[in-house]
Coordinates of C-alpha atoms in Angstrom, one line a residue:
Chain A
M11 CA 0.0 0.0 0.0
L12 CA 1.2 3.5 -0.9
A13 CA 0.6 7.0 0.4
R14 CA 1.2 10.1 -1.6
V15 CA 2.7 13.5 -1.2
D16 CA 1.3 15.7 -4.0
D17 CA 2.2 19.3 -3.6
R18 CA 1.3 20.0 -7.2
H19 CA -2.3 18.6 -6.9
Q20 CA -1.9 16.9 -10.2
R21 CA -5.1 15.9 -12.1
T22 CA -6.1 12.3 -12.9
V23 CA -7.1 10.4 -16.1
P24 CA -9.3 7.3 -16.4
I25 CA -7.4 4.1 -17.3
S26 CA -8.4 0.4 -17.0
I27 CA -6.5 -2.4 -15.3
D28 CA -7.7 -5.8 -16.4
G29 CA -11.0 -4.2 -17.4
R30 CA -11.5 -2.4 -14.0
A31 CA -11.9 1.4 -14.3
V32 CA -9.3 3.3 -12.3
E33 CA -8.2 6.9 -12.0
A34 CA -4.5 7.4 -12.4
R35 CA -2.5 10.5 -11.6
V36 CA -1.0 12.3 -14.6
G37 CA 2.8 11.9 -14.6
D38 CA 2.6 8.5 -12.9
T39 CA 4.1 5.5 -14.8
V40 CA 2.0 2.4 -15.6
A41 CA 4.0 0.6 -12.9
A42 CA 3.2 3.3 -10.3
A43 CA -0.5 3.3 -11.3
L44 CA -0.6 -0.5 -10.8
L45 CA 1.0 -0.2 -7.3
T46 CA -1.3 2.6 -6.4
A47 CA -4.3 0.5 -7.4
D48 CA -2.9 -2.2 -5.0
V49 CA -2.0 -4.6 -7.9
A50 CA 1.2 -6.0 -6.4
A51 CA 1.8 -8.6 -9.1
C52 CA 1.7 -7.4 -12.7
R53 CA 2.6 -10.7 -14.3
V54 CA 3.6 -14.3 -13.6
S55 CA 7.1 -15.7 -14.2
T56 CA 7.2 -17.3 -17.6
V57 CA 9.0 -20.3 -16.1
S58 CA 7.2 -21.2 -12.8
E59 CA 4.1 -19.0 -13.2
N60 CA 4.9 -17.5 -9.7
P61 CA 3.7 -13.9 -9.3
R62 CA 6.1 -11.1 -10.0
G63 CA 5.8 -7.3 -9.4
P64 CA 7.9 -4.3 -10.2
Y65 CA 11.5 -4.5 -8.7
C66 CA 13.8 -1.8 -10.0
L67 CA 11.4 0.8 -11.5
M68 CA 14.2 2.2 -13.7
G69 CA 14.0 0.0 -16.8
V70 CA 16.6 -2.7 -16.0
C71 CA 14.9 -5.6 -14.3
F72 CA 12.0 -6.2 -16.8
E73 CA 9.7 -7.5 -14.0
C74 CA 7.0 -4.9 -14.6
L75 CA 6.2 -6.2 -18.1
V76 CA 2.5 -5.7 -18.9
T77 CA 0.2 -5.5 -21.9
I78 CA -0.6 -1.9 -22.8
D79 CA -3.4 -1.2 -25.4
G80 CA -2.9 -4.7 -26.8
V81 CA 0.9 -4.7 -27.1
G82 CA 2.5 -7.3 -24.7
N83 CA 5.7 -7.1 -22.7
R84 CA 5.9 -3.3 -22.4
Q85 CA 8.0 -1.9 -19.5
G86 CA 5.5 -0.4 -17.2
C87 CA 8.0 1.6 -15.3
L88 CA 9.1 3.6 -18.4
I89 CA 5.7 4.5 -19.8
E90 CA 3.4 7.2 -18.4
V91 CA -0.3 6.7 -18.1
R92 CA -2.5 8.2 -20.8
D93 CA -6.2 9.0 -20.9
G94 CA -8.1 5.8 -21.8
M95 CA -5.1 3.5 -21.6
A96 CA -6.0 -0.2 -21.2
I97 CA -3.5 -2.1 -19.1
E98 CA -3.6 -5.9 -18.7
T99 CA -1.5 -8.0 -16.3
Q100 CA 0.2 -11.0 -17.9
S101 CA -1.1 -14.1 -16.2
R102 CA 0.1 -16.8 -18.5
R103 CA 3.4 -18.3 -19.7
R104 CA 5.0 -17.1 -22.9
E105 CA 2.3 -15.5 -25.0
A106 CA 3.1 -16.0 -28.7
G107 CA 1.9 -13.3 -31.0
R108 CA 1.5 -10.6 -28.4
Chain B
M23 CA 5.2 13.2 -39.0
S24 CA 6.4 11.4 -35.8
R25 CA 9.2 12.7 -33.7
L26 CA 11.6 10.0 -35.0
A27 CA 10.7 10.3 -38.7
S28 CA 11.4 14.0 -38.7
L29 CA 14.8 13.6 -37.1
P30 CA 17.9 14.4 -39.3
E31 CA 20.0 11.4 -40.0
M32 CA 23.5 12.8 -39.5
W33 CA 24.7 14.4 -36.2
D34 CA 28.0 15.6 -34.9
V35 CA 27.4 14.2 -31.5
L36 CA 25.0 11.6 -30.1
V37 CA 24.6 11.4 -26.3
V38 CA 22.8 8.4 -24.8
G39 CA 21.3 9.2 -21.4
A40 CA 20.1 12.6 -20.0
G41 CA 21.5 12.2 -16.5
P42 CA 24.2 14.4 -15.0
A43 CA 26.9 13.2 -17.3
G44 CA 24.9 13.1 -20.5
M45 CA 23.5 16.6 -19.9
A46 CA 26.9 18.0 -19.1
A47 CA 28.5 16.5 -22.2
A48 CA 25.7 17.7 -24.5
T49 CA 25.8 21.2 -22.9
V50 CA 29.5 21.5 -23.9
T51 CA 29.1 20.1 -27.4
A52 CA 25.9 22.0 -28.3
S53 CA 27.3 25.2 -26.9
A54 CA 30.3 24.8 -29.1
G55 CA 28.0 24.7 -32.1
L56 CA 28.0 21.0 -32.8
S57 CA 24.7 19.4 -33.7
T58 CA 23.9 17.3 -30.7
L59 CA 21.2 14.7 -30.2
V60 CA 20.4 13.4 -26.7
I61 CA 18.4 10.2 -26.3
D62 CA 16.9 9.1 -23.0
E63 CA 14.5 6.3 -22.2
G64 CA 12.9 8.2 -19.3
P65 CA 10.1 10.7 -19.8
G66 CA 12.2 13.7 -18.4
P67 CA 15.8 14.8 -17.9
G68 CA 17.9 14.2 -14.8
G69 CA 18.7 10.5 -14.9
Q70 CA 18.0 8.6 -11.6
I71 CA 19.6 11.1 -9.2
W72 CA 17.6 14.0 -10.5
R73 CA 14.6 12.0 -11.7
A74 CA 11.5 14.0 -12.4
I75 CA 13.2 17.2 -11.3
M76 CA 11.0 19.3 -13.6
T77 CA 7.7 17.6 -12.5
T78 CA 8.1 16.1 -9.0
P79 CA 5.1 16.5 -6.8
V80 CA 7.4 16.7 -3.8
M81 CA 7.9 20.5 -3.7
S82 CA 9.0 20.8 -0.1
R83 CA 12.8 21.1 -0.7
P84 CA 14.1 19.4 2.5
V85 CA 12.3 16.1 1.7
L86 CA 14.5 15.2 -1.3
G87 CA 17.4 17.3 -0.2
S88 CA 20.1 19.6 -1.6
D89 CA 21.8 17.0 -3.8
Y90 CA 18.5 16.5 -5.6
W91 CA 17.8 20.2 -6.2
A92 CA 21.3 20.7 -7.4
G93 CA 20.1 19.3 -10.6
A94 CA 17.8 22.2 -11.5
P95 CA 20.6 24.5 -12.9
A96 CA 22.1 21.6 -14.8
V97 CA 18.8 20.9 -16.5
R98 CA 18.4 24.6 -17.3
A99 CA 21.8 24.9 -18.9
F100 CA 21.1 21.7 -20.9
Y101 CA 17.8 23.1 -22.2
E102 CA 19.5 26.4 -23.2
S103 CA 22.4 24.7 -24.9
G104 CA 20.6 24.0 -28.2
A105 CA 20.9 20.3 -28.0
T106 CA 18.0 18.2 -29.4
Y107 CA 16.6 16.1 -26.7
L108 CA 14.3 13.1 -27.3
P109 CA 12.8 11.6 -24.1
S110 CA 11.0 8.3 -23.9
T111 CA 13.2 6.9 -26.7
Q112 CA 15.3 3.8 -26.7
V113 CA 18.7 3.1 -28.1
W114 CA 18.5 -0.6 -29.0
S115 CA 21.8 -0.8 -31.0
L116 CA 25.0 1.1 -31.4
D117 CA 28.0 0.2 -33.5
A118 CA 31.6 1.4 -33.5
D119 CA 30.9 3.6 -36.6
G120 CA 28.4 5.7 -34.5
V121 CA 25.3 4.3 -36.1
A122 CA 22.5 4.0 -33.5
G123 CA 19.2 2.2 -33.7
L124 CA 16.4 4.2 -32.0
S125 CA 12.8 3.4 -31.2
A126 CA 9.8 5.3 -29.8
E127 CA 6.1 5.2 -30.1
G128 CA 6.1 2.0 -32.1
E129 CA 8.6 3.2 -34.7
A130 CA 12.3 2.7 -35.3
R131 CA 15.0 4.4 -37.3
Y132 CA 18.8 4.7 -37.6
V133 CA 20.8 7.9 -37.0
S134 CA 24.5 8.4 -37.4
A135 CA 26.9 10.5 -35.3
R136 CA 30.6 11.4 -35.7
R137 CA 31.1 11.1 -31.9
V138 CA 29.0 9.2 -29.4
V139 CA 29.0 9.7 -25.6
I140 CA 27.5 6.8 -23.7
A141 CA 26.1 8.1 -20.4
T142 CA 23.8 5.3 -19.4
G143 CA 24.7 5.6 -15.7
A144 CA 24.4 3.1 -12.9
M145 CA 22.0 0.4 -11.7
E146 CA 21.6 -1.2 -8.3
R147 CA 23.8 -4.2 -7.7
P148 CA 21.8 -7.5 -7.8
F149 CA 20.8 -8.6 -4.2
P150 CA 20.1 -12.3 -4.7
I151 CA 18.5 -13.7 -1.5
P152 CA 15.7 -16.3 -1.1
G153 CA 12.4 -14.5 -1.8
W154 CA 13.8 -11.5 -3.7
T155 CA 11.4 -12.3 -6.6
L156 CA 8.2 -11.9 -4.5
P157 CA 5.9 -9.0 -5.3
G158 CA 6.3 -6.4 -2.5
V159 CA 10.1 -6.7 -2.7
M160 CA 11.8 -3.8 -4.6
T161 CA 15.1 -2.0 -4.5
A162 CA 15.6 1.1 -2.4
G163 CA 16.3 3.0 -5.6
A164 CA 12.9 1.9 -7.0
A165 CA 11.1 3.3 -3.9
Q166 CA 13.2 6.5 -4.2
G167 CA 12.1 6.8 -7.8
L168 CA 8.5 6.4 -6.9
L169 CA 8.9 9.2 -4.3
K170 CA 10.6 11.5 -6.8
T171 CA 8.3 10.8 -9.8
S172 CA 5.0 10.4 -8.1
G173 CA 5.3 11.5 -4.4
L174 CA 4.5 7.8 -3.5
Y175 CA 5.8 6.0 -0.5
P176 CA 5.0 2.7 1.2
S177 CA 2.5 3.1 4.0
D178 CA 2.3 -0.5 5.1
R179 CA 4.8 -2.5 7.2
L180 CA 8.1 -1.6 5.6
V181 CA 11.5 -3.1 6.1
I182 CA 14.7 -1.7 4.5
A183 CA 17.6 -4.1 4.2
G184 CA 21.1 -3.7 2.9
T185 CA 24.2 -1.4 2.9
G186 CA 25.4 1.7 1.2
P187 CA 24.7 5.5 1.3
L188 CA 21.4 5.2 -0.6
V189 CA 19.9 3.1 2.2
W190 CA 20.3 6.0 4.6
L191 CA 19.5 8.7 2.1
Y192 CA 16.2 7.0 1.1
A193 CA 15.3 6.3 4.7
A194 CA 15.8 9.9 5.7
Q195 CA 13.8 11.1 2.6
L196 CA 10.9 8.7 3.4
L197 CA 10.7 9.9 7.0
A198 CA 10.7 13.5 5.9
A199 CA 7.9 12.7 3.5
G200 CA 5.8 11.3 6.4
G201 CA 6.6 7.6 6.1
R202 CA 7.4 5.0 8.7
I203 CA 9.9 2.2 8.8
S204 CA 9.5 -1.0 10.9
A205 CA 13.2 -1.8 10.8
L206 CA 16.4 -1.0 9.0
L207 CA 18.5 -4.2 8.6
D208 CA 22.1 -3.1 8.1
T209 CA 24.0 -5.8 6.2
T210 CA 27.3 -3.8 6.2
D211 CA 30.1 -6.4 6.6
P212 CA 32.0 -6.0 9.9
G213 CA 35.1 -7.2 8.1
A214 CA 34.7 -4.4 5.5
R215 CA 34.4 -1.8 8.2
L216 CA 37.7 -2.9 9.5
A217 CA 39.4 -2.9 6.1
A218 CA 38.2 0.6 5.5
T219 CA 40.1 2.2 8.4
R220 CA 43.1 2.8 6.2
S221 CA 41.2 5.0 3.7
F222 CA 39.3 6.8 6.4
P223 CA 41.5 9.9 6.7
A224 CA 40.8 10.9 3.1
F225 CA 37.1 10.4 3.7
A226 CA 37.1 12.4 6.9
A227 CA 38.7 15.3 5.0
S228 CA 35.7 15.4 2.6
P229 CA 32.2 16.9 3.2
Y230 CA 30.7 13.3 2.9
L231 CA 31.6 12.4 6.5
A232 CA 29.5 15.1 8.1
K233 CA 26.7 14.7 5.6
G234 CA 26.6 10.9 6.1
L235 CA 26.7 11.1 9.9
A236 CA 23.8 13.6 9.9
L237 CA 21.7 11.4 7.7
M238 CA 22.4 8.4 9.9
A239 CA 21.6 10.3 13.1
R240 CA 18.2 11.5 11.6
V241 CA 17.3 7.9 10.7
R242 CA 18.5 6.3 14.0
A243 CA 16.5 8.8 16.0
R244 CA 13.2 7.3 14.6
V245 CA 14.0 3.9 13.3
R246 CA 15.0 0.6 14.8
V247 CA 18.4 -0.2 13.2
L248 CA 19.7 -3.7 13.5
R249 CA 23.3 -4.3 12.7
K250 CA 25.5 -7.2 11.5
V251 CA 22.5 -8.7 9.6
T252 CA 23.2 -12.0 7.8
A253 CA 21.2 -15.0 6.5
L254 CA 18.6 -12.6 5.1
S255 CA 15.5 -14.1 3.3
I256 CA 12.0 -13.0 2.6
D257 CA 8.9 -15.1 3.3
G258 CA 5.6 -15.1 1.3
R259 CA 3.7 -17.0 -1.3
E260 CA 1.7 -14.5 -3.4
R261 CA 3.7 -11.5 -2.0
A262 CA 6.2 -10.7 0.8
T263 CA 4.9 -11.2 4.3
A264 CA 8.0 -11.2 6.5
V265 CA 11.8 -11.0 6.5
R266 CA 13.9 -13.6 8.3
F267 CA 17.6 -13.0 9.4
R268 CA 20.2 -13.4 12.0
R269 CA 22.4 -10.9 13.7
G270 CA 26.0 -12.0 13.7
G271 CA 25.9 -15.6 14.9
G272 CA 22.6 -15.1 16.8
A273 CA 19.3 -17.0 16.6
E274 CA 17.0 -16.5 13.7
E275 CA 14.6 -13.6 13.9
Q276 CA 11.5 -12.6 11.9
I277 CA 9.8 -9.3 11.3
P278 CA 6.5 -9.0 9.5
A279 CA 6.7 -6.9 6.3
D280 CA 4.5 -6.1 3.4
T281 CA 7.1 -4.1 1.5
V282 CA 10.8 -5.0 1.6
L283 CA 13.4 -2.7 0.0
L284 CA 16.8 -4.1 -0.8
H285 CA 20.0 -2.3 -1.7
Q286 CA 23.7 -3.1 -1.7
G287 CA 25.3 -0.4 -3.8
V288 CA 25.3 0.6 -7.5
V289 CA 27.3 -0.7 -10.5
P290 CA 27.8 0.6 -14.0
Q291 CA 25.1 -0.3 -16.7
V292 CA 27.3 -2.0 -19.2
N293 CA 24.9 -3.5 -21.8
L294 CA 25.1 -0.8 -24.5
A295 CA 28.8 -0.2 -24.2
M296 CA 29.7 -3.9 -24.2
A297 CA 27.3 -4.6 -27.2
T298 CA 29.1 -1.7 -29.0
G299 CA 32.4 -3.5 -28.5
V300 CA 34.0 -1.3 -25.8
G301 CA 36.7 -3.2 -23.9
H302 CA 35.9 -3.6 -20.1
R303 CA 38.0 -4.7 -17.2
W304 CA 37.2 -6.1 -13.8
D305 CA 37.4 -3.6 -11.0
D306 CA 38.2 -5.5 -7.8
R307 CA 37.5 -2.5 -5.5
Q308 CA 34.1 -1.8 -6.9
L309 CA 33.4 -5.5 -7.8
C310 CA 32.1 -4.8 -11.3
F311 CA 33.2 -4.4 -14.9
V312 CA 34.2 -0.9 -16.0
P313 CA 35.1 0.3 -19.5
E314 CA 38.7 1.0 -20.4
I315 CA 38.9 4.8 -21.0
D316 CA 41.2 7.7 -20.9
P317 CA 40.6 10.9 -18.8
F318 CA 38.2 12.2 -21.5
G319 CA 36.1 9.1 -21.4
Q320 CA 37.5 8.0 -24.8
T321 CA 37.3 4.2 -25.3
G322 CA 39.4 2.1 -27.6
L323 CA 36.8 2.8 -30.4
E324 CA 37.6 6.1 -32.1
R325 CA 34.0 7.4 -32.1
I326 CA 32.9 6.2 -28.7
A327 CA 33.3 7.8 -25.3
I328 CA 31.7 6.9 -22.0
A329 CA 31.0 9.3 -19.2
G330 CA 29.4 9.2 -15.7
D331 CA 28.7 6.3 -13.4
G332 CA 28.6 4.0 -16.5
A333 CA 32.4 4.5 -16.5
G334 CA 32.8 3.4 -12.9
I335 CA 30.9 4.6 -9.8
G336 CA 31.7 8.1 -8.6
G337 CA 28.4 9.8 -7.8
W338 CA 26.7 12.7 -9.5
E339 CA 29.4 15.4 -9.0
M340 CA 32.0 13.2 -10.7
A341 CA 29.5 12.3 -13.4
V342 CA 29.0 16.0 -14.2
E343 CA 32.8 16.6 -14.5
R344 CA 33.3 13.4 -16.6
G345 CA 30.4 14.4 -18.8
R346 CA 32.1 17.8 -19.4
L347 CA 35.4 16.1 -20.2
A348 CA 33.7 13.8 -22.7
G349 CA 32.0 16.8 -24.3
I350 CA 35.4 18.6 -24.5
G351 CA 37.0 15.5 -26.0
A352 CA 34.3 15.2 -28.7
A353 CA 34.5 18.9 -29.6
R354 CA 38.3 18.8 -29.8
A355 CA 38.2 15.6 -31.9
L356 CA 35.8 17.3 -34.3
G357 CA 38.1 20.2 -34.8
I358 CA 36.2 22.9 -32.9
A359 CA 38.3 26.0 -32.4
S360 CA 39.9 26.1 -29.0
D361 CA 38.2 29.4 -28.0
L362 CA 34.8 27.7 -28.3
V363 CA 35.8 24.7 -26.1
P364 CA 36.2 25.1 -22.3
S365 CA 39.5 24.2 -20.8
P366 CA 39.5 20.7 -19.3
N367 CA 41.7 21.7 -16.4
P368 CA 39.0 22.8 -13.8
A369 CA 37.1 19.5 -14.4
L370 CA 40.3 17.4 -14.1
K371 CA 41.2 19.2 -10.8
R372 CA 37.6 18.7 -9.4
L373 CA 37.8 15.0 -10.4
R374 CA 41.0 14.5 -8.4
A375 CA 39.4 16.0 -5.3
L376 CA 36.2 14.0 -5.7
A377 CA 38.0 10.8 -6.2
R378 CA 39.8 11.0 -2.8
P379 CA 37.0 9.9 -0.5
R380 CA 35.8 7.1 -2.9
A381 CA 38.2 4.4 -1.6
F382 CA 36.6 4.5 1.8
L383 CA 33.1 4.3 0.5
D384 CA 33.9 1.4 -1.8
T385 CA 35.7 -0.5 0.9
F386 CA 33.3 0.3 3.8
Y387 CA 30.2 -0.6 1.8
R388 CA 31.8 -3.6 0.0
P389 CA 28.8 -6.1 0.0
A390 CA 29.4 -9.2 2.1
V391 CA 30.4 -12.3 0.2
A392 CA 27.2 -14.2 1.3
F393 CA 25.1 -11.5 -0.5
R394 CA 27.1 -11.7 -3.7
R395 CA 27.5 -15.5 -3.9
P396 CA 24.2 -16.8 -2.5
A397 CA 23.4 -20.3 -1.2
P398 CA 22.4 -23.0 -3.8
E399 CA 18.6 -22.7 -3.5
T400 CA 18.6 -19.0 -4.2
I401 CA 17.4 -17.7 -7.6
V402 CA 20.2 -15.8 -9.4
C403 CA 18.6 -15.3 -12.8
R404 CA 15.2 -13.9 -12.1
C405 CA 13.9 -14.1 -15.7
E406 CA 14.7 -17.8 -16.3
E407 CA 14.7 -18.8 -12.6
V408 CA 18.2 -20.3 -12.5
T409 CA 19.5 -20.9 -9.0
A410 CA 23.1 -20.6 -7.6
G411 CA 23.0 -24.4 -7.3
D412 CA 22.1 -24.8 -11.1
I413 CA 25.1 -22.6 -11.9
A414 CA 27.4 -24.7 -9.7
K415 CA 26.1 -27.8 -11.4
A416 CA 26.8 -26.4 -14.8
V417 CA 30.4 -25.6 -13.8
D418 CA 30.7 -29.2 -12.6
I419 CA 29.7 -30.6 -16.0
G420 CA 32.1 -28.3 -17.9
A421 CA 30.7 -24.8 -18.3
L422 CA 33.8 -22.5 -18.2
G423 CA 32.2 -19.1 -18.4
P424 CA 28.9 -17.1 -18.8
A425 CA 28.6 -18.0 -22.5
Q426 CA 28.5 -21.7 -22.0
L427 CA 26.3 -21.2 -18.9
K428 CA 23.6 -19.7 -21.2
A429 CA 23.6 -22.8 -23.4
Y430 CA 23.5 -25.1 -20.3
T431 CA 20.8 -23.3 -18.3
R432 CA 19.3 -20.3 -20.2
C433 CA 20.8 -18.1 -17.4
G434 CA 20.9 -14.5 -18.6
M435 CA 18.7 -15.2 -21.6
G436 CA 15.5 -13.7 -20.4
P437 CA 14.0 -10.2 -21.0
C438 CA 16.5 -8.4 -18.7
Q439 CA 19.4 -9.8 -20.8
G440 CA 21.6 -10.6 -17.8
R441 CA 21.3 -7.2 -16.1
M442 CA 20.0 -8.8 -12.9
C443 CA 22.3 -11.8 -12.8
G444 CA 25.5 -11.0 -14.7
L445 CA 27.7 -9.9 -11.8
T446 CA 26.4 -12.8 -9.6
V447 CA 27.2 -15.3 -12.4
T448 CA 30.7 -13.9 -12.8
E449 CA 31.5 -14.1 -9.1
L450 CA 29.8 -17.5 -8.6
M451 CA 31.7 -19.1 -11.5
A452 CA 35.0 -17.5 -10.5
A453 CA 34.7 -18.9 -6.9
K454 CA 33.6 -22.3 -8.1
R455 CA 36.4 -22.6 -10.6
G456 CA 39.0 -21.0 -8.3
V457 CA 39.9 -18.3 -10.8
S458 CA 39.5 -14.5 -10.8
P459 CA 36.3 -12.7 -12.0
A460 CA 38.5 -11.1 -14.7
E461 CA 39.3 -14.5 -16.1
I462 CA 35.6 -15.5 -16.1
G463 CA 34.5 -12.3 -17.8
Y464 CA 30.9 -11.3 -18.4
F465 CA 28.0 -12.3 -20.7
R466 CA 28.7 -11.6 -24.4
L467 CA 26.2 -8.9 -25.1
R468 CA 24.7 -8.2 -28.5
P469 CA 22.1 -5.8 -29.9
P470 CA 19.2 -5.3 -29.6
V471 CA 20.1 -4.2 -26.0
K472 CA 16.5 -3.1 -25.5
P473 CA 13.4 -5.0 -26.7
I474 CA 12.1 -4.0 -30.1
T475 CA 8.9 -5.3 -31.8
L476 CA 8.9 -6.7 -35.3
A477 CA 6.5 -3.9 -36.3
E478 CA 9.2 -1.3 -35.1
L479 CA 11.9 -3.1 -37.1
A480 CA 9.6 -3.2 -40.1
S481 CA 9.1 0.5 -39.9
L482 CA 12.8 1.1 -40.6
P483 CA 13.3 3.0 -43.9
V484 CA 14.6 0.7 -46.6
D485 CA 16.5 1.5 -49.8
G486 CA 17.1 -0.4 -53.0
A487 CA 20.2 -2.2 -51.6
N488 CA 18.3 -3.5 -48.6
V489 CA 15.6 -5.0 -50.8
K490 CA 18.2 -6.4 -53.3
A491 CA 20.0 -8.2 -50.4
V492 CA 16.9 -10.3 -49.5
V493 CA 14.8 -10.6 -52.7
R494 CA 15.6 -13.5 -55.1
S495 CA 16.2 -12.4 -58.7

């Protein structure tokens, strides 16, 4: 669970996480939006299918891979939320074609 | 037209990374009149240390501290230099001729530069312990990034574990922001503390001692700090629920935790430089591979220089000076008149002063062996779930180095391309074979160093020769 300091009182935009409507703060990354929405696991390991969540949040660990607007394996920590963005967690093993 | 498509193809200077070093290099070359392109994968300038400095929602200055806000003038100078800056853009390949593959917004293209400065900075050293792959476990740097970018901080049961200045800095920032910490588990190696006494005088003469002690005092006043922590592991099934550890040779202890932050120092990000063909050597004091460069960051490849923490860990002040020197080196190599290029002497002098306290920091915070060469059941390669035991077994049946290990186990072949396991692999194989890490070497890295989709590749402009190469007549 996260708390927030927001001295700028930033506005929010609607996004969806696995079909659930969520308000996300403008300027937050996809990974931050997931953590804020209390989604700790954004995918499962492609080997054991154990749950995985963001680890480094700076683009090097590739743990926060999610499907964004239909494109799979995007790095959630490097991409900012946009109005209407559809985020899906990756709950299966290797997904060919996505 | 998209940002990438409208970009000129030829540049005097390409800088990869808009942190302290990259911005400093670009400011020098653009101010000298050279066409300068700066690419960064993040959405704003500043790198990790000054992350989100133009947009952070944490406006109360004492929370993030003076080192953070020192970035504002650097960003202003960079913006005013005339350099072309492309955020949210990846460099997925670079060759010795200065040709770089870029991608953004689902498109790719190549640009070419007469000089390239690689300023890809540092990443946190892998911290392989049982349970480090559980959701709820992140690095201290990750949590610090969340605070800088979004003003977010953990509000559940939080344990911070590890060693190094960032542990204390983040803990102090978190407390100032209003957060709470259940416990800080200090894994600093008592042996390393002892070994560091020789280099202490140079450190004591620097401003870092007073700064560090003040930080530690602020944290100790409000947080339970447990020292000499060993045998650290994290419990949980769907996510972290507790940390388990011993103090010295004491009995096992357990503390409930929903969020666990790990940190044991930072190391250069080597993927792009290695894939470009830059020679690296093992640095036994910093326990990592560093590029072989001259004082201007010049590598063995004529067109390629490296600046900042990617050239060896020195912190942001050194990164700025090394960025400047790389910019000066590029401008001189491209024949810019000497009155348009600053003298390197002030930067060289500052660097000598900044280097003096480093030996103490490197030695004092040298991570303990047990946290660099974990027990057999511990996952080392997070992507492919290869354990330390799997790696030992591969050595037993003949794997001599990281390249063979890939073929035996898939270690290092997942999406992170060895970033999370590379150093652990080198150290484990070296110890198992009884040779030096230098002899083992690192993974053989190749482009693309960042993921690229087929659609992005297909968007690359093609000319007649490209088509002729693949179409049967």
